[in-house]
Coordinates of N, CA and C in Angstrom, one line a residue:
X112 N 162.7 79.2 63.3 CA 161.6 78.2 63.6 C 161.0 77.7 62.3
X113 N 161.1 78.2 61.4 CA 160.3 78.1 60.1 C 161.3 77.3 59.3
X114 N 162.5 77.0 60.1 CA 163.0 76.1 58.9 C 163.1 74.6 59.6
X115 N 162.3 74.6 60.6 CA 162.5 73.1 61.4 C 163.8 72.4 62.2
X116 N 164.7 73.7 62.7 CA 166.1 73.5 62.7 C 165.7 73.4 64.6
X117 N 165.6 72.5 65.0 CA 165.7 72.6 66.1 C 166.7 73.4 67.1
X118 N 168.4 73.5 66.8 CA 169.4 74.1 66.8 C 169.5 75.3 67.3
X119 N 168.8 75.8 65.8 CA 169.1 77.3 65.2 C 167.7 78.0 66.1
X120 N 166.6 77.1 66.3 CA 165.4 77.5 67.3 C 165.8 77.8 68.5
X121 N 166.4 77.4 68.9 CA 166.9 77.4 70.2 C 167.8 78.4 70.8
X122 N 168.4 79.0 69.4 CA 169.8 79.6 69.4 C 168.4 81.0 69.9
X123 N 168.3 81.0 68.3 CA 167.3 82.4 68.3 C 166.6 82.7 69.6
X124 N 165.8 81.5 70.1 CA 165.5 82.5 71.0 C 165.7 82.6 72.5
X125 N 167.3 82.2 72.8 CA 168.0 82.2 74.2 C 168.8 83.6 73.6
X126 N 168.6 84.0 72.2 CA 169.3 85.2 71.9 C 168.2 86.2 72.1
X127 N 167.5 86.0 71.9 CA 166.2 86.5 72.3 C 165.9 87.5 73.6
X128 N 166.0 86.4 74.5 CA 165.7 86.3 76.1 C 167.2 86.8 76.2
X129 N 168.1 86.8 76.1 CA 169.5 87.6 76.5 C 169.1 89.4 76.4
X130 N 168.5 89.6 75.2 CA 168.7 90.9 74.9 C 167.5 91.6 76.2
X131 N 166.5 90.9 76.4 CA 165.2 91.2 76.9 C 165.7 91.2 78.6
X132 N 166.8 89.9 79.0 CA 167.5 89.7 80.7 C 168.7 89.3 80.4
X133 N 169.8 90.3 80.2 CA 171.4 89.7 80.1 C 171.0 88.3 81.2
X134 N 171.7 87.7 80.8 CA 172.1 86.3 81.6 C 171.4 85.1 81.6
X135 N 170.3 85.2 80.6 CA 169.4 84.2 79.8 C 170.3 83.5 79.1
X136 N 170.8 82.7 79.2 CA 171.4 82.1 78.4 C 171.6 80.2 78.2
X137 N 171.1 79.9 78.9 CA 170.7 78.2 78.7 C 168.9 78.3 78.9
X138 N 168.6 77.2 78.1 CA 167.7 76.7 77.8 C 166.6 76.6 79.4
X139 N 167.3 75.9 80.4 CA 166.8 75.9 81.5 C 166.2 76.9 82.1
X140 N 167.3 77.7 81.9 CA 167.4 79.3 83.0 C 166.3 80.0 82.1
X141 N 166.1 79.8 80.9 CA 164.8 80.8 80.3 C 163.6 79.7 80.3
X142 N 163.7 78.5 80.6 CA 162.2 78.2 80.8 C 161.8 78.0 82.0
X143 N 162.5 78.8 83.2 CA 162.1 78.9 85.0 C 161.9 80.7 84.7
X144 N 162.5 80.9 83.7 CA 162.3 82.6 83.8 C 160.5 82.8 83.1
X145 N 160.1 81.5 82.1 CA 159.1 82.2 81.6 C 157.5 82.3 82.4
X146 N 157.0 83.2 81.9 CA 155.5 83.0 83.3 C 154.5 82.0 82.5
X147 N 154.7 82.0 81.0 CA 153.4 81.6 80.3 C 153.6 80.2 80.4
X148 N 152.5 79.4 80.9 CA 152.7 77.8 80.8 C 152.7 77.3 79.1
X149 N 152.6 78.3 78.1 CA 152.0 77.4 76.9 C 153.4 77.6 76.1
X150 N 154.2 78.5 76.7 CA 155.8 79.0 76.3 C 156.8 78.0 77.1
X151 N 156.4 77.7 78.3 CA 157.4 76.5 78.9 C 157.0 75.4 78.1
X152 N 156.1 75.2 77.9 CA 155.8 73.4 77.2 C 156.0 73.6 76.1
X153 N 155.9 74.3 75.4 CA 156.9 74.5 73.7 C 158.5 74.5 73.8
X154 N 158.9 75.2 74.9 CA 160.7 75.3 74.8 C 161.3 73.6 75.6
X155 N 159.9 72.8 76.2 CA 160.3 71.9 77.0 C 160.3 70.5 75.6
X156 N 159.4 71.0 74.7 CA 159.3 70.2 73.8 C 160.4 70.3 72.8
X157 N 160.7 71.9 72.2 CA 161.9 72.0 71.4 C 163.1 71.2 72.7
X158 N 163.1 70.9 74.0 CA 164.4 70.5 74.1 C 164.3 68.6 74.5
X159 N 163.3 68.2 73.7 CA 162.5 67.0 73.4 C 163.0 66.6 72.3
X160 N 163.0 67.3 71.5 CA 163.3 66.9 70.1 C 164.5 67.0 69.5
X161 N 165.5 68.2 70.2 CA 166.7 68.3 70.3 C 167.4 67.1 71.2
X162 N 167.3 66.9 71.9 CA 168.1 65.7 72.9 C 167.6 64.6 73.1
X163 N 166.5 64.1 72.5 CA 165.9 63.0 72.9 C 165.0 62.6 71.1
X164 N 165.4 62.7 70.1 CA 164.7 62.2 69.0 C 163.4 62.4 68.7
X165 N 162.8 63.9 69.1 CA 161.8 64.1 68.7 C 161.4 65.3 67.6
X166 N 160.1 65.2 67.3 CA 160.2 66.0 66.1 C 160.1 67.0 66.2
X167 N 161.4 67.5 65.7 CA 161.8 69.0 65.4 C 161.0 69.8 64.8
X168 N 160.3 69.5 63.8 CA 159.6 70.6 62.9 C 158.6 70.8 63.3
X169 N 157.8 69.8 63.7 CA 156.6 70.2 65.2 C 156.9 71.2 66.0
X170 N 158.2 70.8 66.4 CA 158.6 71.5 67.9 C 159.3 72.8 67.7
X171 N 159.4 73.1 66.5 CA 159.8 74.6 65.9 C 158.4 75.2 66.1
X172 N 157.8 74.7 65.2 CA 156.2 75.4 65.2 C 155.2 75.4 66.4
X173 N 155.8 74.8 67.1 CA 155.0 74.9 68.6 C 155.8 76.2 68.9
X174 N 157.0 76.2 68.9 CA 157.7 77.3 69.6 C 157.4 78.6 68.8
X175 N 156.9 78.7 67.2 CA 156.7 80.1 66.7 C 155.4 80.2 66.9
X176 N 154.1 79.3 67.3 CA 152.9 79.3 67.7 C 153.1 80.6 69.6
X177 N 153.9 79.4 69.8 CA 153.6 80.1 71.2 C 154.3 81.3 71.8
X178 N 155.3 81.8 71.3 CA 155.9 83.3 71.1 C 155.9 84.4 69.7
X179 N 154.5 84.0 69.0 CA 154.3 84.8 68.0 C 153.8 86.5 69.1
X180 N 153.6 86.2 69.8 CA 152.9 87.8 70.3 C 154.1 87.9 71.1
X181 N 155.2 87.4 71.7 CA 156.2 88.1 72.4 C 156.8 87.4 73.3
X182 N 157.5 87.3 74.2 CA 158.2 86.5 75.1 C 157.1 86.9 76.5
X183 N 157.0 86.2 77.3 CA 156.1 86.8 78.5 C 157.1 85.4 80.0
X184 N 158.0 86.8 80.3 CA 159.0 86.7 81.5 C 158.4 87.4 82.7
X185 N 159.2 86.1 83.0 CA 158.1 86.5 85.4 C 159.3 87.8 85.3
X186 N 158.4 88.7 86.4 CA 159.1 89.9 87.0 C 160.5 89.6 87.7
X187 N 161.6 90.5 87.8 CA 162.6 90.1 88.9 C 162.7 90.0 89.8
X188 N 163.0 89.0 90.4 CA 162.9 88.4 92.1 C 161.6 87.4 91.7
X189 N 161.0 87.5 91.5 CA 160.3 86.4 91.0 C 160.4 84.8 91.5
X190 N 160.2 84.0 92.2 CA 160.7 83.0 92.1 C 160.2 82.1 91.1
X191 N 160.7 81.2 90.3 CA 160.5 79.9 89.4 C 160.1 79.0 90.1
X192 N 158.7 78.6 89.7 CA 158.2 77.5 90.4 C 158.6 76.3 89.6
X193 N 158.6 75.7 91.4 CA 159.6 74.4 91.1 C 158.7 72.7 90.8
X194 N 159.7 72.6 89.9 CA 158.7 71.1 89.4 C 159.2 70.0 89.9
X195 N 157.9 69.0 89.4 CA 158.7 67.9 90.8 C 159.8 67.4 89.2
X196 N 160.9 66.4 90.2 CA 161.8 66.1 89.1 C 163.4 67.5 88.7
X197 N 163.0 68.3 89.4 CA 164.2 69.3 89.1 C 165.1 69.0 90.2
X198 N 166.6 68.8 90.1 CA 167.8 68.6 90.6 C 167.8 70.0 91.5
X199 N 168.4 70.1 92.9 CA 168.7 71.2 93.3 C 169.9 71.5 92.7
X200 N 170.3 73.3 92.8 CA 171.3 74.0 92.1 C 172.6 73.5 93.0
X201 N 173.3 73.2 91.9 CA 174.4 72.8 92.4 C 175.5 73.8 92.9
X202 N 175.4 75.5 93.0 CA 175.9 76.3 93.6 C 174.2 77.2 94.3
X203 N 173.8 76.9 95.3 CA 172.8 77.4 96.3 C 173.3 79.4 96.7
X204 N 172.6 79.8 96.6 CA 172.8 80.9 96.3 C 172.7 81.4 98.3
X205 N 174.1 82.0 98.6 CA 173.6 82.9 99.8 C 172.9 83.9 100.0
X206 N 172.1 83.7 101.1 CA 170.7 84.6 101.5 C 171.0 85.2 102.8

């Protein structure tokens, strides 16, 4: 995060969230996994600045602002509250 690498931000902490919930592993799936609103709007921003031209070095430092004390993931079974604008899953899971 400290070197403004939007990339390598992103890498770090979906490696992060792997070690903490095997199967964390897109960007998506760990920001419906996180509980803290101030941790989704930093990783929603790093994926602003990564795919859409915005500023990375901001959006590094928002993301080491907002996970300096820790990652803070909803419990398991947990549902992800859903935003308006999210596509349904394109494999629906049987219940």
């Amino acid at each position: 995060a400290r070197r403004g690498d939007a990339a390598a931000c992103e890498h770090a902490l979906l490696t992060w969230a792997g070690g903490l919930r095997p199967g964390l592993v897109q960007a998506s799936a760990l920001r419906d996994a996180l509980a803290d609103p101030a941790q989704r709007d930093a990783l929603e921003s790093l994926r602003r600045a990564r795919w859409q031209g915005g500023d990375e070095a901001s959006a590094c430092a928002a993301i080491a602002a907002a996970f300096e004390h820790g990652m803070a993931l909803r419990g398991p079974g947990r549902p992800a509250r859903k935003r308006s604008g999210d596509l349904p899953p394109l494999y629906p899971t049987r219940e």
